[in-house]
Coordinates of N, CA and C in Angstrom, one line a residue:
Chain A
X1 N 11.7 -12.8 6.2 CA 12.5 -11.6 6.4 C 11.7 -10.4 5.9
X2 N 11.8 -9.1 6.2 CA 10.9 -8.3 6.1 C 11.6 -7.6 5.0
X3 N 11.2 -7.3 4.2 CA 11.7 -6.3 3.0 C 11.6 -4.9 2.8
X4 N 10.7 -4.5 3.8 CA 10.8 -2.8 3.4 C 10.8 -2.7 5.5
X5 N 11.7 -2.2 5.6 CA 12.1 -1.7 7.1 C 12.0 -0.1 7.0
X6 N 11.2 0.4 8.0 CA 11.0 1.7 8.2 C 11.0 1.4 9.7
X7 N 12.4 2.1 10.1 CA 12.6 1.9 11.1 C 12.4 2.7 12.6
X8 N 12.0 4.2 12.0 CA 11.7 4.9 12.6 C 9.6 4.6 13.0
X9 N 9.2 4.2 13.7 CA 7.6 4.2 14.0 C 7.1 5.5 14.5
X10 N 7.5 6.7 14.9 CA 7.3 8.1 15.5 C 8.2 9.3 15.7
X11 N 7.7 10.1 14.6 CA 8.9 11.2 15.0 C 7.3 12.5 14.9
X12 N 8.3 13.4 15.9 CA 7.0 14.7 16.4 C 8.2 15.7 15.7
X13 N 7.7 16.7 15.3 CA 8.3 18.1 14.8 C 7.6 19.4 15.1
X14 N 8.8 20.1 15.2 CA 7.9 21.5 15.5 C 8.0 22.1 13.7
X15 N 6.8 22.9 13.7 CA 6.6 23.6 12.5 C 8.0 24.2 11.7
X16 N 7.9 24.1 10.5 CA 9.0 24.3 10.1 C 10.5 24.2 9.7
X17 N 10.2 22.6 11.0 CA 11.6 21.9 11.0 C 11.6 20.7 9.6
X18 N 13.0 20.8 9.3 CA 13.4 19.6 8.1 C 13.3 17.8 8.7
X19 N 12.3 17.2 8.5 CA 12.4 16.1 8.9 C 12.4 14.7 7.3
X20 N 13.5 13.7 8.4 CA 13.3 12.8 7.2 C 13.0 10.8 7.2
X21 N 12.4 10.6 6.8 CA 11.9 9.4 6.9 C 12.8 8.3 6.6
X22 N 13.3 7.7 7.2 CA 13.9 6.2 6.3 C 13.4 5.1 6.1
X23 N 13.8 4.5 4.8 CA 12.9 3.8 4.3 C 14.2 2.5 4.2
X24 N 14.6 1.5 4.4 CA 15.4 0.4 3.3 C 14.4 -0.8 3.0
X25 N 14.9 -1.5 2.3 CA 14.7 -2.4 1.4 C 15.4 -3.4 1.2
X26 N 15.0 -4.6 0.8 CA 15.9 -6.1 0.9 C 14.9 -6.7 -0.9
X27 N 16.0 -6.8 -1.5 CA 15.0 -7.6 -3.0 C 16.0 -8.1 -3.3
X28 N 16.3 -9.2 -4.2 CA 17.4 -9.8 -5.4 C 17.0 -9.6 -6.5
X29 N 16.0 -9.1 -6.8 CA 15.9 -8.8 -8.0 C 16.5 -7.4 -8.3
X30 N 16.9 -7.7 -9.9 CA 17.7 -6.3 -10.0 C 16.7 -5.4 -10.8
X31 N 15.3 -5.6 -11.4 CA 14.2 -4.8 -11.7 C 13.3 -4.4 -10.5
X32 N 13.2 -2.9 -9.9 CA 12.1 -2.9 -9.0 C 11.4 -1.6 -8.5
X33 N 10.2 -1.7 -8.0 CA 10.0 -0.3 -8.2 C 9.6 0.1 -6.7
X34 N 9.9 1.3 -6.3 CA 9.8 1.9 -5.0 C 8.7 2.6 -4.5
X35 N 8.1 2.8 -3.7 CA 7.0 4.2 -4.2 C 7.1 4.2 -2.4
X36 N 6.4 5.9 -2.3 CA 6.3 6.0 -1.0 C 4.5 6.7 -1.0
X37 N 3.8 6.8 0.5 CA 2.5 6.7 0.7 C 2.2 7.3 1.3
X38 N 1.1 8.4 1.6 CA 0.9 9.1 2.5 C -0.9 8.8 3.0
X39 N -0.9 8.7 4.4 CA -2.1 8.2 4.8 C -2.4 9.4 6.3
X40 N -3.3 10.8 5.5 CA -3.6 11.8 6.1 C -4.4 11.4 7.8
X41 N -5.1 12.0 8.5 CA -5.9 11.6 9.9 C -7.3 11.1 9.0
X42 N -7.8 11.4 7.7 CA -8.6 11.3 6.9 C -9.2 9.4 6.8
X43 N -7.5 9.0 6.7 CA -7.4 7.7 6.5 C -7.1 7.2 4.9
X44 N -7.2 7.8 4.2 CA -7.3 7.8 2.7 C -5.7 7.5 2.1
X45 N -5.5 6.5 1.1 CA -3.9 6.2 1.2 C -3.8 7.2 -0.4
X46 N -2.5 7.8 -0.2 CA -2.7 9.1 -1.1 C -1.2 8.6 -2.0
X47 N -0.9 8.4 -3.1 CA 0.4 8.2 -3.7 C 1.2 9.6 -3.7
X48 N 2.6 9.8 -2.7 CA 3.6 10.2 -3.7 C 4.6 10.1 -4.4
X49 N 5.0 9.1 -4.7 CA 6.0 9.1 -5.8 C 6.4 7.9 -5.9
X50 N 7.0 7.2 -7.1 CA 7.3 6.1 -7.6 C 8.6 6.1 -8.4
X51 N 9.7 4.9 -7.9 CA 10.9 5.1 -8.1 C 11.4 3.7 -9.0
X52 N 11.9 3.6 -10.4 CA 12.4 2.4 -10.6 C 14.2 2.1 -10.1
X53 N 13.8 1.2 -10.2 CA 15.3 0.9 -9.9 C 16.7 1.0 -10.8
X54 N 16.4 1.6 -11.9 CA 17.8 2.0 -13.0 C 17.8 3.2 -12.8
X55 N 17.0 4.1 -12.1 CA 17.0 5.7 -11.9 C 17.1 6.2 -10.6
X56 N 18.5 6.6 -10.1 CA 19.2 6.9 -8.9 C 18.8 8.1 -8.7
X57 N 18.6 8.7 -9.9 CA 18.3 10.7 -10.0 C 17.5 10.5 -8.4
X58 N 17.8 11.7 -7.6 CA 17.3 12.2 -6.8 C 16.0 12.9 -7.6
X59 N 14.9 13.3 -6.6 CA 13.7 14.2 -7.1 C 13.3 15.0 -5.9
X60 N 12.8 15.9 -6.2 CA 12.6 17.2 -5.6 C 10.7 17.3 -6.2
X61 N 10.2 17.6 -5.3 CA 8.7 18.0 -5.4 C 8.1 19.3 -4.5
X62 N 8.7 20.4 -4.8 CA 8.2 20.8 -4.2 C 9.2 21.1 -2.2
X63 N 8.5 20.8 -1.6 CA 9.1 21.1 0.1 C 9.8 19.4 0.3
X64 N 9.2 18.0 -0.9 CA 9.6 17.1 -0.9 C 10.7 16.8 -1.4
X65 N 11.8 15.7 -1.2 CA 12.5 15.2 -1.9 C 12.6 13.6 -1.5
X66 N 13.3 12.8 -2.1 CA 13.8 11.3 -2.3 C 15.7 11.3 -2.2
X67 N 15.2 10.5 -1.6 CA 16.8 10.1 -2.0 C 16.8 8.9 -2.3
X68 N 17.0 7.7 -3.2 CA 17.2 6.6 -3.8 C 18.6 6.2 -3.4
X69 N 19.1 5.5 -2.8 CA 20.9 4.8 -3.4 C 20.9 3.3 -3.0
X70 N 21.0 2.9 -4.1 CA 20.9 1.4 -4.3 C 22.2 0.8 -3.4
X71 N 23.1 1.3 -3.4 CA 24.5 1.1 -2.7 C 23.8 0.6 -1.4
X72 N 23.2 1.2 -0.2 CA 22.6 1.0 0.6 C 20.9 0.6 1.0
X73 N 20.8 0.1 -0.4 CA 19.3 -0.4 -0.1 C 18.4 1.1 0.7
X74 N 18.6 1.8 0.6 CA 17.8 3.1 0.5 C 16.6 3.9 -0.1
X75 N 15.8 4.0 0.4 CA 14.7 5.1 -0.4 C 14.3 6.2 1.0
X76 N 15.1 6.8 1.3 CA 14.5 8.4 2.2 C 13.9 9.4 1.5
X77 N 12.8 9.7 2.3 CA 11.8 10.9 1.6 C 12.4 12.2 3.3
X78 N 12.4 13.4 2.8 CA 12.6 14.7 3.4 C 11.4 15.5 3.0
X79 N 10.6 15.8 4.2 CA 10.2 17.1 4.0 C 11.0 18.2 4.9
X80 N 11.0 19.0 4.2 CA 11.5 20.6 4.5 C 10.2 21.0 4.7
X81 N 10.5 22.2 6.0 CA 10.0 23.6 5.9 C 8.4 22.7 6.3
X82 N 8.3 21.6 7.3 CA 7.5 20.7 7.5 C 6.4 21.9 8.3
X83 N 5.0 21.4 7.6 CA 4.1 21.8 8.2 C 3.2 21.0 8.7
X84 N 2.0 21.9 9.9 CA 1.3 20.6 10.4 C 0.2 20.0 9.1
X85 N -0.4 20.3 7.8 CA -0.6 19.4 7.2 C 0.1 18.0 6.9
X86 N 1.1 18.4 7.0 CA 2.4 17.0 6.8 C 1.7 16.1 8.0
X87 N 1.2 16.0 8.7 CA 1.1 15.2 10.0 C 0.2 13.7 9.3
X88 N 0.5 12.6 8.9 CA 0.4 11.8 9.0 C 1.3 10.3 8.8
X89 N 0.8 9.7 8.8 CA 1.2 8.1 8.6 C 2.4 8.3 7.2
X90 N 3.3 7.4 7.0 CA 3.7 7.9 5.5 C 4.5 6.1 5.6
X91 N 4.1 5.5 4.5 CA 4.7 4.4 4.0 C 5.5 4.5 2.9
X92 N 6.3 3.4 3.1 CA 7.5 3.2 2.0 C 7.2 1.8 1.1
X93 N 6.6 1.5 0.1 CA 6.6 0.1 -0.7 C 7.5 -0.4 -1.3
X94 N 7.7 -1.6 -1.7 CA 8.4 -2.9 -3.0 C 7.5 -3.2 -3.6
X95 N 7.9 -3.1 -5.0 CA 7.4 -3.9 -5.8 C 8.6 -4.4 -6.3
X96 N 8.6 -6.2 -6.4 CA 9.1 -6.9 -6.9 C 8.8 -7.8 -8.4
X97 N 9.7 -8.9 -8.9 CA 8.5 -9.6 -9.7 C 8.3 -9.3 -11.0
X98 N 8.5 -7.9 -11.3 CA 8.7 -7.3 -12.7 C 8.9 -7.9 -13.7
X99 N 9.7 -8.7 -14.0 CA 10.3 -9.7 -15.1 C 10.0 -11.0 -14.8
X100 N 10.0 -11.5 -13.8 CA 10.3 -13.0 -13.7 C 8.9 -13.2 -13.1
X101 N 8.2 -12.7 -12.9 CA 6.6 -13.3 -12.7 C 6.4 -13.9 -11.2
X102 N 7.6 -14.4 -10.6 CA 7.8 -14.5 -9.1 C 7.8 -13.6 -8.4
X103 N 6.8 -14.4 -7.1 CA 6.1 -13.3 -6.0 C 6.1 -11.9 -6.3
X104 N 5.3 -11.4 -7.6 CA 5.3 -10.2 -8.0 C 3.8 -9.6 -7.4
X105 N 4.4 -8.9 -5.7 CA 3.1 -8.4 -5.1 C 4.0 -7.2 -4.8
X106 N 3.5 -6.1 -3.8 CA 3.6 -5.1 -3.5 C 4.0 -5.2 -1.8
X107 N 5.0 -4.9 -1.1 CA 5.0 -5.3 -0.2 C 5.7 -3.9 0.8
X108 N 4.6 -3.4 1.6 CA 4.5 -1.8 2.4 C 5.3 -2.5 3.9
X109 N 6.0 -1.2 4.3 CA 6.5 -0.9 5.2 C 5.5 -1.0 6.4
X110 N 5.8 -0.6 8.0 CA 5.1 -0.7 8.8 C 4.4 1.3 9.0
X111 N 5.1 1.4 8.2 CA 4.7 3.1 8.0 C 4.9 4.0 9.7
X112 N 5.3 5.3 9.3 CA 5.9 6.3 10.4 C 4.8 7.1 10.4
X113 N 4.9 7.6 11.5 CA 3.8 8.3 11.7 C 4.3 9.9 12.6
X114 N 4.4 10.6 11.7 CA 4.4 11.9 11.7 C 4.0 13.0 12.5
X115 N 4.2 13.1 13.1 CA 3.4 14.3 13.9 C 4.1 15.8 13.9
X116 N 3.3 17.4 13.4 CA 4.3 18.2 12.8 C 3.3 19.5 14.1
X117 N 3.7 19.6 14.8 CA 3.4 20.8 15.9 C 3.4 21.9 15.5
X118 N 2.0 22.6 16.1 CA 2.1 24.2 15.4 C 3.5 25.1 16.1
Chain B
X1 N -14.4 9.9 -13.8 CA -13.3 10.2 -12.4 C -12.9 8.4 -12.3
X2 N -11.0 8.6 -12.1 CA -10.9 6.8 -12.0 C -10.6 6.9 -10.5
X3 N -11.1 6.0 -10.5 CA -11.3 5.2 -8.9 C -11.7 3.6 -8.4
X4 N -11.3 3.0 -7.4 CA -11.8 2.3 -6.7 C -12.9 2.5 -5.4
X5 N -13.7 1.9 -6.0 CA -15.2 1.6 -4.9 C -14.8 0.6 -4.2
X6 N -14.9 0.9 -2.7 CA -15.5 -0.3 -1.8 C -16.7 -0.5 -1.1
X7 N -17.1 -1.4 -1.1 CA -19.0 -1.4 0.1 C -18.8 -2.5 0.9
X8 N -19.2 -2.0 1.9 CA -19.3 -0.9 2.6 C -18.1 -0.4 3.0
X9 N -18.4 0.7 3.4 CA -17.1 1.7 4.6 C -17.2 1.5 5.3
X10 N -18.4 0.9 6.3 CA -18.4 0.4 7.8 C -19.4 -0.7 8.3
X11 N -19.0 -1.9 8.6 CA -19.9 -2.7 8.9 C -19.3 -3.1 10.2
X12 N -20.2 -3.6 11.0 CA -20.0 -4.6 12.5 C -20.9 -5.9 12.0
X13 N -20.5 -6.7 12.2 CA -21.2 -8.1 12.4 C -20.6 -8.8 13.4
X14 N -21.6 -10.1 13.4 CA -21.1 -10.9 14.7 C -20.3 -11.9 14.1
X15 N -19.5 -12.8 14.6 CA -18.6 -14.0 14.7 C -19.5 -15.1 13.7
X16 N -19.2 -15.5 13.0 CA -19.8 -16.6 12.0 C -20.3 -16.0 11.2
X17 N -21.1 -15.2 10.8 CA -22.0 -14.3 10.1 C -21.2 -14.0 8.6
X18 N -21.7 -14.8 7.6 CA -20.6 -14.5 6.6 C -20.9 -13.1 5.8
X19 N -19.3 -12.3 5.3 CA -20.0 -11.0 4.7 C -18.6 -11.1 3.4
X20 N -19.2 -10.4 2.4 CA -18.6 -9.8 1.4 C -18.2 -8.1 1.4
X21 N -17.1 -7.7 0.9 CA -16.9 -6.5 0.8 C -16.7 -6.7 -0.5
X22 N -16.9 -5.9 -1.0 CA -16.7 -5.8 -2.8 C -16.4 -4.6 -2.9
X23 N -15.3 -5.0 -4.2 CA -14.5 -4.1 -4.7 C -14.4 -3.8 -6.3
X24 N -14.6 -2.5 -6.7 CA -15.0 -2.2 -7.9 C -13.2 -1.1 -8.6
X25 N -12.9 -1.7 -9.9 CA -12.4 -0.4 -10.3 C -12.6 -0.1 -11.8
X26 N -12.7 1.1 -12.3 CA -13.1 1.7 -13.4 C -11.7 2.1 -14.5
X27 N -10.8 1.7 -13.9 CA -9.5 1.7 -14.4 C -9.2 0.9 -15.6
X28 N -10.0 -0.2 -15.9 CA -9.1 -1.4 -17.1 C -7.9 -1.9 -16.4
X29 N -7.2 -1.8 -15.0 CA -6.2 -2.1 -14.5 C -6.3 -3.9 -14.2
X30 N -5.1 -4.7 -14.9 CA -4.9 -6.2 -14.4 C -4.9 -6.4 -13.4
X31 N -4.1 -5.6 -12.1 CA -3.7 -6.3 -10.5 C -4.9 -5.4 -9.8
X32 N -5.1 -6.3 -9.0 CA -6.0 -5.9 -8.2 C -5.5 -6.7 -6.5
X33 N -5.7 -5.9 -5.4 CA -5.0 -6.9 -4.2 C -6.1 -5.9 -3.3
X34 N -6.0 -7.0 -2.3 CA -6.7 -6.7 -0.8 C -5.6 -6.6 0.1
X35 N -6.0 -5.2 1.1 CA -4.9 -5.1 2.1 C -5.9 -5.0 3.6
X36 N -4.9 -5.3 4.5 CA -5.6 -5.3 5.7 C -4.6 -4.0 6.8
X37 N -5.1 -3.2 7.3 CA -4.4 -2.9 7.9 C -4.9 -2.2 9.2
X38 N -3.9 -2.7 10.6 CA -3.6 -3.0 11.9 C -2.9 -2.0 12.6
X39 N -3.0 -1.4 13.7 CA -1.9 -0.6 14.4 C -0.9 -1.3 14.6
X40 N 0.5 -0.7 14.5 CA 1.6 -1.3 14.2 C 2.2 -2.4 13.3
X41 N 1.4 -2.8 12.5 CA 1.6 -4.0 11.7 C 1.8 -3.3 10.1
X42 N 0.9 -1.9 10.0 CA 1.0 -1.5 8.9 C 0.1 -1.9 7.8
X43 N 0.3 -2.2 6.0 CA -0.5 -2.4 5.6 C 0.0 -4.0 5.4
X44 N -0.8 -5.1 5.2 CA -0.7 -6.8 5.1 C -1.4 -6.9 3.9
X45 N -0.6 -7.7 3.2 CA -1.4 -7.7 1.6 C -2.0 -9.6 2.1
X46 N -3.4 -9.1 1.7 CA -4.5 -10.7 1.9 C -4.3 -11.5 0.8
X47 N -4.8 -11.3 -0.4 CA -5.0 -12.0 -1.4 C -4.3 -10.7 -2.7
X48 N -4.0 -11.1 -4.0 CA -3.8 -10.1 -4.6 C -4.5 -11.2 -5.8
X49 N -4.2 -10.3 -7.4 CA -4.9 -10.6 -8.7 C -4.1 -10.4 -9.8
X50 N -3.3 -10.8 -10.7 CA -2.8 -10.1 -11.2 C -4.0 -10.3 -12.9
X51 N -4.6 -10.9 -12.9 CA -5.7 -10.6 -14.1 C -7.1 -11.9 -14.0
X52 N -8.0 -11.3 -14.8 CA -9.4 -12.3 -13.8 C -8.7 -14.0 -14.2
X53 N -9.6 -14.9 -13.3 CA -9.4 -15.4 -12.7 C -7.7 -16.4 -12.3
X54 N -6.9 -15.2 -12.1 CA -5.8 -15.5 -11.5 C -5.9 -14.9 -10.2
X55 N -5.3 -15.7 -9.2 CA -5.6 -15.2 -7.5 C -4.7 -15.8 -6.9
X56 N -3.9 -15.0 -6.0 CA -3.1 -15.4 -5.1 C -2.9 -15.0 -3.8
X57 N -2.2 -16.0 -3.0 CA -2.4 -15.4 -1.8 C -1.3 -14.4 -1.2
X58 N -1.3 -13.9 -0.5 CA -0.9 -12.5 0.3 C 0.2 -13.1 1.5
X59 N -0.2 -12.3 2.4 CA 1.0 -12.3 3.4 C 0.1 -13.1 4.4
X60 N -1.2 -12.7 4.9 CA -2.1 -13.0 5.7 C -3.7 -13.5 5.3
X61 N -3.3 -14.6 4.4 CA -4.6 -15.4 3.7 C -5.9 -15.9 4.4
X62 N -5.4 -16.5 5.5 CA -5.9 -17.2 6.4 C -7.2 -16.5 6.6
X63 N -8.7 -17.2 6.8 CA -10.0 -16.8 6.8 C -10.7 -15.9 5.7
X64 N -9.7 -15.7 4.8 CA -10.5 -15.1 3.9 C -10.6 -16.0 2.3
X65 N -11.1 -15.3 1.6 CA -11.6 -16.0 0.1 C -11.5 -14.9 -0.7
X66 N -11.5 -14.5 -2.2 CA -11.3 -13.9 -3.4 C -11.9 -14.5 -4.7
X67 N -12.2 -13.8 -5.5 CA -12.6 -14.4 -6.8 C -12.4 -13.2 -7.6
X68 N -12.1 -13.3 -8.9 CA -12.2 -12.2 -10.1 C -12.5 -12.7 -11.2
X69 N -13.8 -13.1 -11.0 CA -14.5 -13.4 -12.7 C -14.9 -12.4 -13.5
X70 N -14.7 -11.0 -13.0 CA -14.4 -10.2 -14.0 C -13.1 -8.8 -14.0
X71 N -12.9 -8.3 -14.6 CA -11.8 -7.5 -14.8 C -12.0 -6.2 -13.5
X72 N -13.5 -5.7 -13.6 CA -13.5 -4.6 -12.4 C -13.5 -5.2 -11.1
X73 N -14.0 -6.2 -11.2 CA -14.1 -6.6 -9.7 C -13.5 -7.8 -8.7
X74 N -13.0 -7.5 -7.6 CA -12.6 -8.4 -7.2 C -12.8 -8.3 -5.0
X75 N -14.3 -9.1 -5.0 CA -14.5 -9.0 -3.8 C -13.9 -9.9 -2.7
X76 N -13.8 -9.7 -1.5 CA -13.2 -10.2 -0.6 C -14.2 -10.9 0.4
X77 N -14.1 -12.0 0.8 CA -15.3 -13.0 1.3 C -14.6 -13.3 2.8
X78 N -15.3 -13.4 3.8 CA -15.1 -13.8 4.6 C -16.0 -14.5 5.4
X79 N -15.8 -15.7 5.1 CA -16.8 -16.9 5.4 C -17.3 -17.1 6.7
X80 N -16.6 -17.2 7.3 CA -16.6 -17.3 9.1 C -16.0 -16.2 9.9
X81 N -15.9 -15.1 10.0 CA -15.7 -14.1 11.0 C -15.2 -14.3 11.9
X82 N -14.4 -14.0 12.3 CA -13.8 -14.1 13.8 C -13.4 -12.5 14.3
X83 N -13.4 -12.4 15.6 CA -12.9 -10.8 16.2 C -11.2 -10.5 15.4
X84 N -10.6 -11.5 15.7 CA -9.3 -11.3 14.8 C -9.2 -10.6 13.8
X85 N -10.3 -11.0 12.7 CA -10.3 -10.3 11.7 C -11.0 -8.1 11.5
X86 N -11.2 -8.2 12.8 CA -11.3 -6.6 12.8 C -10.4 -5.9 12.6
X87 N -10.8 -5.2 11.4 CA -9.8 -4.5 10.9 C -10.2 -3.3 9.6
X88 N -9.1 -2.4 9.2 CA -9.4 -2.0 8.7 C -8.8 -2.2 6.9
X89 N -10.1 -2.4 5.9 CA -9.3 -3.3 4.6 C -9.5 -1.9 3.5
X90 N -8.3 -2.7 2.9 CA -8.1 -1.5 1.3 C -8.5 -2.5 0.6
X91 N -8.8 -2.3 -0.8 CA -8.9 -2.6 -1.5 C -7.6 -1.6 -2.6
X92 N -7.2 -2.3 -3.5 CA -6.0 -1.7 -4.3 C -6.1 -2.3 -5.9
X93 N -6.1 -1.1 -7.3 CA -5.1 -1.5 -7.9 C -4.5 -1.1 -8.9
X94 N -3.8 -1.4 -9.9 CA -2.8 -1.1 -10.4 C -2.4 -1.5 -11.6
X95 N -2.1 -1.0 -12.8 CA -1.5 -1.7 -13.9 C 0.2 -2.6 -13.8
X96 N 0.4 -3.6 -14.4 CA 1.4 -4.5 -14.5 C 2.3 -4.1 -15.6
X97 N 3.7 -5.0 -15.2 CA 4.9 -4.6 -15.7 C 4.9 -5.8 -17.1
X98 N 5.8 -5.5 -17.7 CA 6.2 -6.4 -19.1 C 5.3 -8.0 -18.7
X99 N 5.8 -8.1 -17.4 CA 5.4 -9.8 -17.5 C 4.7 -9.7 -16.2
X100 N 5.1 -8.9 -15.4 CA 4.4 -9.2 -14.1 C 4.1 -7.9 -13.1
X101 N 3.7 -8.0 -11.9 CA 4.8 -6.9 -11.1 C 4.2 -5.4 -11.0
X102 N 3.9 -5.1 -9.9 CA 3.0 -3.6 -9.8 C 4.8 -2.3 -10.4
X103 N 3.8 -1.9 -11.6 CA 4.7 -0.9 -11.5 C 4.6 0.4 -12.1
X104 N 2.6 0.7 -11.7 CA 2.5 1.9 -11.7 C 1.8 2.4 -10.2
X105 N 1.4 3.6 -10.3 CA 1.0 4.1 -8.6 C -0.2 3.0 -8.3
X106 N -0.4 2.9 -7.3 CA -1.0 1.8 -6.8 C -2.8 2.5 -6.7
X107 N -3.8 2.1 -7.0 CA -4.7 2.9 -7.0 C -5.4 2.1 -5.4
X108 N -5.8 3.2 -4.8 CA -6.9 2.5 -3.8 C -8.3 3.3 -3.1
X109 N -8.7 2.2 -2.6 CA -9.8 2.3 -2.5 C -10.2 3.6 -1.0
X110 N -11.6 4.2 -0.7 CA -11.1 4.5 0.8 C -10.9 3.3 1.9
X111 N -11.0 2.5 1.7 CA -10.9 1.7 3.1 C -12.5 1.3 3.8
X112 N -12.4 0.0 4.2 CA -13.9 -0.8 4.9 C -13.5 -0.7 6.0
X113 N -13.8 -0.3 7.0 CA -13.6 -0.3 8.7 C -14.8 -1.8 8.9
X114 N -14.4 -2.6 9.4 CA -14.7 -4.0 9.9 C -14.6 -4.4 11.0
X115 N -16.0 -4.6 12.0 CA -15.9 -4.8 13.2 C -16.2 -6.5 13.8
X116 N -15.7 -7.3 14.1 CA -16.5 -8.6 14.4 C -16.8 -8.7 15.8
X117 N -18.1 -8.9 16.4 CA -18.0 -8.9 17.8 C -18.0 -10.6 17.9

């Protein structure tokens, strides 16, 4: 069964516009950490952000934000005010395994790929 | 500067021809994992590490090899080549949780573009 679903594979935007990524997730474990990835035309896999699973807090970075809610197996990233630097690939990860030492690997989405029009 | 080295960035070889990509990191980090990644498939974790000589396998093991007899390094072998295996590989890694379990940013490498004819 696949564990991190990114269901969207292509979204195009015109400059400016608020777009948002969905990310879910499938784990039983109740320790786990989220992170999302940004992979520029460069190719280069760039970290933004890392989410444990007892911290619901939304975060704000800037034109970025997260939404976490465990209710729905959720982790959405939003960019606002999207520009054509935004234009690449962007993954969603699991990390499972934390405590219990089972199948404790890292397991990436099929990643979206972004495209942000001048 | 912390980082992950990979060698090469770009190789072609032919079908049988065995090659190593090695992977270096300067971090003191325990996990260390190899990724493979495909149009539309995304990233596929091959083998991971979570400290030397502990090794396990990934999503997509098959034709490859790993070893970590020491802490920085942990190269990826591919014994027999096949076109299948064209692709493009990360190397990745990362410090561990209480007992297990990636759960800091994931460090990586730039990527080996791998061609098998």
């Amino acid at each position: 069964a696949q564990k991190v679903t990114q269901a969207q594979t292509e979204i195009s935007v015109v400059e400016k516009e608020d777009v948002t990524l969905d990310c879910v997730y499938e784990t039983r474990d109740t320790t786990y950490y989220l992170f999302w990835y940004k992979q520029p035309p460069s190719g280069e896999l760039v970290f933004l952000i890392r989410r444990n699973s007892f911290d619901e807090q939304n975060e704000i970075s800037g034109r970025y934000s997260w939404n976490f809610q465990k209710s729905t197996s959720s982790f959405n990233f939003t960019i606002t005010a999207s520009q054509v630097v935004d234009s690449a690939v962007y993954f969603c990860a699991l990390s499972e395994g934390i405590y219990t030492g089972a199948n404790s690997k890292l397991t990436f989405g099929k990643g979206i790929t972004l495209s942000v029009r001048p | 500067e912390a980082q992950v080295t990979q060698n090469p960035r770009y190789l072609i070889t032919v079908t049988g021809k065995k090659l190593t990509v090695t992977c270096s990191q300067n971090m003191n980090h325990e996990y260390m994992s190899w990724y493979r990644q495909d149009p539309g498939l995304g990233l596929r974790q091959i083998y991971y590490s979570m400290n030397v000589e502990v090794t396990d396998k990934g999503d997509v093991p098959e034709g490859y090899k790993v070893s970590r007899k020491e802490k920085r390094n942990f190269p990826l072998i591919l014994e027999s080549p096949s076109p299948n295996q064209t692709s493009l590989y990360f190397c990745a890694s990362s410090n561990i949780g209480p007992v297990s379990g990636v759960t800091g940013e994931l460090f990586f490498g730039e990527g080996s573009r791998l061609t098998v004819l």
